[in-house]
Amino acid sequence: MNHKRKLNLKKQLACIYTADLFSGLRITDAVWVALLAARGFSLWEIGLAESVFHVVSLLCEVPSGMAADLLGRKKTLVSGGVCMVLQSLLMAFASDLFTICFAMGLNALAMTMFSGTSTALLYDSLKQEGCEERYIQVSANGSQISMLANAIGSMASILNQFLGYAGFYLLNAAFEGASALANMLLAEPIVTESQASREKHPLRALPEQFRQLVRDSLHVLCTCPMAVKLIASSALISVPSYLTKMFLQQRLVELGWPTELLFLPLLLGGLACVAGTEIGRRVRCRSMRRLYTACALLCGVGTLLVGAAPAWGGILGMMLVQGVLEVYLLHESQKLNDAIPSDQRATLISVDGMAYSLLMIPTSPLVGAVGDAFGQAGAGLALLGGVIVLSGAALLGKKPQES
């Protein structure tokens, strides 16, 4: 096809991996609450800043994916990198709640720019060179680089006496700047006529292009039941991911664990993610229904353990959830990308992310409310684990679908 051009895939992947490495070194993620509290911000103010993050995430998830499809994935990733640098600089010198909330909003906007866009750019880079079948392997490489960098970044709390509040965020800005520079060196993958003609469209044509993208994306969702099933399945099975980590810490405190040891479950959970990604790349998936059934049963059991087992049983349950999720989501991402067109890829992957957020909005407080009602943090998780087990068990009697 005349719109296709050669792409230096080796250089492209090197840039992607470099961006994954530096963006993974988010040294403020594990300590931002403690840093703000140490500066005198109250817990409700910190909670408000977290709420701003989630509201912006929900509102911008799909629009950012649409921007990537209309304007280009590289431009969107670089813009997200600039937002990350700006939010780190704002946080470094912020002295009031409004600035903190504005910076958290920028952080959320940047994360939505990355979420569907990076996957779309990677898949279409491989598709341009005719090697989409390598997606699982390449995606697993990037995930593991990011996870290991994140584990290293989470250990930055030991540098507290050397860096101080501003130092953490200035170093974070440097890492995010390096990631943005790596994204600037990317080539924009071109696999359709529409992508090839992006630069020729005048700005006044954007509103109509936006409306057409909405129509095309809805058409894909209406005519491709496989994509809808994949999006729904990944949203449901992912619900325990954050909640098991969050409520496990509360349960461990209830069981008498000292606060100083609470980093251990997070570290072990990260290692479980790396192991799950490694297993996922080696698993051959012949049926997504069978894979979902197995993964949902294991995730549900892991969630039940976090909610009801003794301390180390809860930690093992959380590790099981994190590892199994990586196996399923790696294959779900491959199948979803295979099922959707390139022109709407970033938009529909963002819909995938938004579906998870929509489920988390009611589930998170509900799990907490059940825990409060029973006087135990694990009660809500036990209920959630049962729901996930049932979602897998419901498919046991059905004929497997070939995929």
XYZ file of C-alpha atoms in Angstrom:
403
model
C 0.000 0.000 0.000
C 1.342 3.413 -0.919
C 0.874 4.902 2.555
C 3.205 2.351 4.106
C 6.818 3.224 4.766
C 9.644 1.356 6.401
C 10.094 1.843 10.109
C 13.316 1.173 12.026
C 11.710 -1.256 14.466
C 14.883 -1.811 16.478
C 15.230 1.936 17.157
C 11.482 2.256 17.796
C 11.517 -0.477 20.442
C 14.665 0.960 22.040
C 12.866 4.312 22.439
C 9.752 2.617 23.840
C 11.783 0.599 26.369
C 13.764 3.690 27.400
C 10.546 5.654 27.946
C 9.142 2.719 29.963
C 12.273 2.673 32.143
C 12.299 6.362 33.038
C 8.521 6.714 33.407
C 8.597 3.661 35.679
C 11.013 5.411 38.042
C 8.195 7.409 39.634
C 9.924 7.852 42.972
C 7.075 9.932 44.407
C 4.319 7.338 43.926
C 5.011 5.446 47.140
C 5.647 8.494 49.331
C 3.496 11.373 48.030
C 0.934 11.037 50.840
C 3.661 11.023 53.508
C 5.427 13.958 51.827
C 2.282 16.090 51.788
C 1.362 15.118 55.352
C 4.863 16.086 56.508
C 4.307 19.539 54.972
C 1.190 20.056 57.064
C -1.599 19.041 54.662
C -4.449 17.239 56.390
C -5.731 13.801 55.351
C -8.970 15.261 53.952
C -6.932 17.682 51.786
C -4.794 14.802 50.532
C -7.985 12.810 49.889
C -9.421 15.749 47.936
C -6.302 15.848 45.742
C -6.689 12.098 45.103
C -10.354 12.663 44.168
C -9.335 15.349 41.655
C -6.959 12.814 40.104
C -9.721 10.227 39.628
C -12.289 12.711 38.302
C -9.850 14.031 35.672
C -8.839 10.452 34.798
C -12.433 9.458 34.154
C -13.270 12.580 32.132
C -10.116 12.534 29.981
C -9.583 8.800 29.399
C -11.512 8.462 26.130
C -10.928 12.039 24.792
C -7.158 11.526 25.149
C -7.407 8.311 23.139
C -9.406 10.131 20.474
C -6.756 12.876 20.350
C -4.119 10.202 19.790
C -6.093 8.703 16.900
C -6.823 12.090 15.290
C -3.561 13.995 15.876
C -0.995 11.214 16.233
C 0.205 8.879 18.971
C 3.719 10.370 19.198
C 2.383 13.924 19.736
C 0.058 12.679 22.467
C 2.813 10.786 24.286
C 5.177 13.767 24.161
C 2.391 16.077 25.392
C 1.755 13.667 28.258
C 5.457 13.748 29.123
C 5.425 17.555 29.222
C 2.406 17.428 31.565
C 4.263 15.004 33.847
C 7.299 17.298 34.052
C 5.065 20.309 34.779
C 3.131 18.491 37.514
C 6.374 17.427 39.223
C 7.675 21.007 39.142
C 4.362 22.320 40.489
C 4.358 19.759 43.299
C 7.967 20.613 44.147
C 7.154 24.251 44.860
C 3.434 24.102 45.760
C 2.450 25.842 48.980
C -1.345 25.676 48.810
C -4.083 23.107 48.226
C -5.242 24.592 44.902
C -1.782 24.127 43.344
C -1.583 20.567 44.687
C -4.991 19.736 43.189
C -4.067 21.374 39.864
C -0.840 19.330 39.758
C -2.774 16.120 40.525
C -5.152 16.962 37.667
C -2.182 17.401 35.323
C -0.822 14.066 36.524
C -4.146 12.367 35.737
C -4.337 14.028 32.304
C -0.840 12.782 31.489
C -1.666 9.250 32.608
C -4.717 9.157 30.326
C -2.539 10.360 27.441
C -0.246 7.388 28.015
C -2.804 4.669 28.771
C -4.320 3.799 25.395
C -1.801 5.688 23.274
C 1.345 3.758 24.188
C -0.365 0.425 23.481
C -1.748 1.691 20.156
C 1.637 3.045 19.076
C 3.400 -0.209 19.974
C 0.861 -2.436 18.205
C 0.756 -0.309 15.046
C 4.574 -0.096 14.985
C 4.637 -3.893 14.866
C 1.734 -3.987 12.397
C 3.531 -1.600 10.029
C 6.376 -4.112 9.829
C 3.993 -7.092 9.552
C 4.903 -8.672 12.895
C 1.840 -8.148 15.106
C 2.324 -11.683 16.437
C 5.302 -10.351 18.422
C 3.045 -8.037 20.441
C 2.777 -10.235 23.552
C 6.555 -10.692 23.748
C 7.358 -7.007 23.176
C 4.578 -5.802 25.490
C 5.807 -8.187 28.197
C 9.339 -6.784 27.846
C 8.083 -3.218 28.296
C 5.878 -4.184 31.252
C 8.734 -5.921 33.041
C 11.086 -2.978 32.491
C 8.448 -0.627 33.878
C 7.661 -2.896 36.855
C 11.313 -3.324 37.821
C 11.864 0.437 37.503
C 8.788 0.989 39.663
C 10.165 -1.384 42.313
C 13.461 0.525 42.329
C 11.560 3.818 42.504
C 9.482 2.630 45.473
C 12.689 2.122 47.452
C 13.499 5.834 47.098
C 11.881 6.486 50.478
C 15.254 5.648 52.040
C 16.597 8.821 50.368
C 14.205 11.025 52.338
C 16.912 12.622 54.494
C 19.011 13.447 51.417
C 16.344 14.663 48.987
C 13.656 16.353 51.043
C 10.205 17.206 49.649
C 11.287 19.376 46.712
C 14.182 17.041 45.885
C 11.859 14.086 45.324
C 9.752 15.967 42.807
C 12.690 17.630 41.032
C 14.344 14.227 40.536
C 10.980 12.891 39.384
C 10.777 15.750 36.842
C 14.213 14.781 35.518
C 13.132 11.149 35.025
C 9.882 12.183 33.312
C 11.856 14.584 31.090
C 14.129 11.726 30.002
C 11.048 9.623 29.189
C 9.571 12.492 27.132
C 12.842 12.853 25.198
C 12.764 9.127 24.372
C 9.188 9.557 23.081
C 10.303 12.503 20.922
C 12.672 10.127 19.100
C 9.814 7.770 18.174
C 8.528 7.478 14.623
C 4.760 7.806 14.116
C 3.500 4.423 12.824
C 1.415 4.669 9.638
C -0.752 1.692 8.706
C -3.856 3.295 7.131
C -4.612 5.994 4.544
C -6.288 8.072 7.235
C -3.140 8.072 9.378
C -1.007 8.960 6.376
C -3.128 12.039 5.639
C -3.295 13.416 9.225
C -0.939 16.333 8.545
C -2.922 17.431 5.469
C -6.160 18.068 7.356
C -6.780 21.727 8.326
C -7.671 22.497 11.960
C -11.224 23.476 10.990
C -11.815 19.875 9.888
C -11.084 18.538 13.396
C -14.658 18.815 14.801
C -16.078 16.735 11.958
C -13.205 14.235 12.260
C -13.965 14.011 15.976
C -17.642 13.267 15.303
C -16.720 10.687 12.662
C -14.325 8.985 15.090
C -17.130 8.760 17.664
C -19.437 7.188 15.056
C -16.759 4.762 13.842
C -15.809 3.721 17.388
C -19.450 3.095 18.330
C -19.874 1.098 15.112
C -16.941 -1.137 16.067
C -18.414 -1.730 19.538
C -21.829 -2.537 18.008
C -20.511 -4.897 15.325
C -17.627 -6.561 17.183
C -19.011 -8.516 20.170
C -15.550 -9.969 20.824
C -14.183 -6.483 21.601
C -17.085 -5.740 23.984
C -16.620 -9.068 25.794
C -12.880 -8.474 26.161
C -13.404 -4.940 27.528
C -16.037 -6.160 30.021
C -13.948 -9.136 31.136
C -10.781 -7.104 31.740
C -12.727 -4.483 33.719
C -14.359 -7.083 35.987
C -11.299 -9.228 36.636
C -9.145 -6.121 37.289
C -11.313 -4.793 40.145
C -9.376 -6.709 42.872
C -6.003 -5.429 41.580
C -5.828 -2.160 43.538
C -8.320 -3.089 46.273
C -6.331 -6.136 47.423
C -3.181 -4.001 47.820
C -5.083 -1.175 49.524
C -7.069 -3.218 52.051
C -4.242 -5.697 52.697
C -2.254 -2.898 54.332
C -5.208 -2.124 56.621
C -5.638 -5.811 57.481
C -1.941 -6.217 58.302
C -2.125 -3.255 60.687
C -5.183 -4.866 62.327
C -3.158 -8.076 62.656
C -0.364 -6.221 64.466
C 2.144 -5.571 61.689
C 4.370 -2.506 62.239
C 3.998 0.291 59.681
C 7.710 -0.036 58.800
C 7.053 -3.459 57.217
C 4.158 -2.390 54.984
C 6.529 -1.879 52.033
C 7.094 -5.661 51.932
C 3.698 -6.663 50.468
C 4.051 -3.976 47.764
C 7.514 -5.252 46.861
C 6.319 -8.867 46.764
C 3.281 -7.824 44.714
C 5.591 -6.166 42.182
C 7.688 -9.325 41.922
C 4.490 -11.340 41.391
C 3.576 -9.011 38.505
C 6.969 -9.604 36.872
C 6.548 -13.378 37.311
C 2.988 -13.237 35.947
C 4.152 -11.357 32.857
C 6.858 -13.981 32.292
C 4.316 -16.799 32.602
C 1.863 -14.899 30.383
C 4.326 -14.611 27.520
C 4.892 -18.396 27.643
C 1.211 -19.391 27.811
C -0.458 -20.237 24.498
C -4.058 -19.031 24.577
C -6.430 -21.064 22.402
C -9.620 -19.768 24.025
C -10.084 -16.487 25.889
C -13.151 -17.960 27.602
C -11.095 -20.784 29.083
C -8.333 -18.373 30.062
C -10.826 -16.023 31.747
C -12.409 -18.913 33.648
C -9.054 -20.104 35.006
C -7.808 -16.599 35.816
C -11.106 -15.477 37.424
C -11.168 -18.553 39.686
C -7.561 -17.942 40.759
C -8.121 -14.176 41.199
C -11.242 -14.802 43.238
C -9.464 -17.276 45.503
C -6.569 -14.828 45.932
C -9.000 -12.028 46.863
C -10.718 -14.325 49.377
C -7.321 -15.079 50.946
C -6.523 -11.374 51.265
C -9.869 -10.847 52.965
C -9.934 -13.844 55.313
C -6.543 -15.551 55.695
C -3.823 -14.846 58.284
C -1.147 -12.263 57.402
C 1.110 -14.350 55.171
C -1.881 -16.074 53.582
C -3.233 -12.619 52.714
C 0.098 -11.594 51.209
C 0.217 -14.774 49.112
C -3.367 -14.107 48.000
C -2.468 -10.573 46.893
C 0.559 -11.945 44.989
C -1.688 -14.516 43.296
C -4.123 -11.779 42.212
C -1.358 -9.534 40.828
C 0.431 -12.334 38.962
C -2.692 -13.929 37.451
C -3.988 -10.526 36.288
C -0.799 -9.937 34.314
C -1.281 -13.271 32.534
C -4.868 -12.477 31.547
C -4.402 -8.808 30.628
C -1.401 -9.564 28.413
C -3.511 -11.893 26.249
C -6.611 -9.692 26.489
C -4.592 -6.767 25.114
C -3.339 -8.865 22.194
C -6.828 -10.139 21.323
C -8.417 -6.693 21.649
C -5.793 -5.114 19.395
C -6.272 -7.910 16.867
C -10.035 -7.294 16.861
C -10.143 -3.497 16.406
C -9.113 -1.248 13.480
C -5.990 0.936 13.634
C -7.853 4.203 13.031
C -9.845 3.775 16.277
C -7.228 1.802 18.241
C -6.226 4.342 20.921
C -9.862 5.388 21.437
C -11.123 1.847 22.005
C -8.211 0.906 24.260
C -9.105 3.996 26.309
C -12.689 2.695 26.513
C -11.136 -0.477 27.923
C -9.472 1.604 30.653
C -12.588 3.668 31.333
C -14.707 0.545 31.866
C -12.423 -0.391 34.778
C -12.745 3.102 36.297
C -16.544 2.971 36.033
C -16.600 -0.330 37.930
C -14.172 0.955 40.575
C -16.278 4.037 41.408
C -19.082 2.038 43.128
C -17.025 -1.027 44.094
C -14.306 0.722 46.115
C -16.638 2.413 48.653
C -18.903 -0.673 48.719
C -16.012 -2.964 49.681
C -15.022 -0.464 52.366
C -18.612 -0.172 53.635
C -18.951 -3.956 53.987
C -15.650 -3.981 55.896
C -16.937 -1.251 58.228
C -20.257 -3.063 58.735
C -18.531 -6.281 59.827
C -15.746 -4.503 61.720
C -13.048 -6.183 59.613
C -11.236 -4.737 56.590
C -11.262 -8.141 54.881
C -15.037 -8.702 54.871
C -15.647 -6.645 51.731
C -12.756 -8.366 49.958
C -14.164 -11.783 50.817
C -17.451 -10.751 49.182
C -15.614 -9.367 46.124
C -13.581 -12.580 45.838
C -16.815 -14.571 45.788
C -18.203 -12.417 42.962
C -15.025 -12.900 40.866
C -15.092 -16.677 41.477
C -18.747 -16.808 40.375
C -17.947 -14.853 37.180
C -15.430 -17.552 36.278
C -17.595 -20.463 37.434
C -20.487 -19.174 35.295
C -18.450 -19.959 32.175
C -17.414 -23.476 33.218
C -20.366 -25.204 31.571
C -20.219 -23.229 28.344
C -18.564 -24.402 25.171
C -15.125 -22.762 24.761
C -14.811 -20.189 22.003
C -11.888 -20.508 19.678
C -9.984 -17.261 19.353
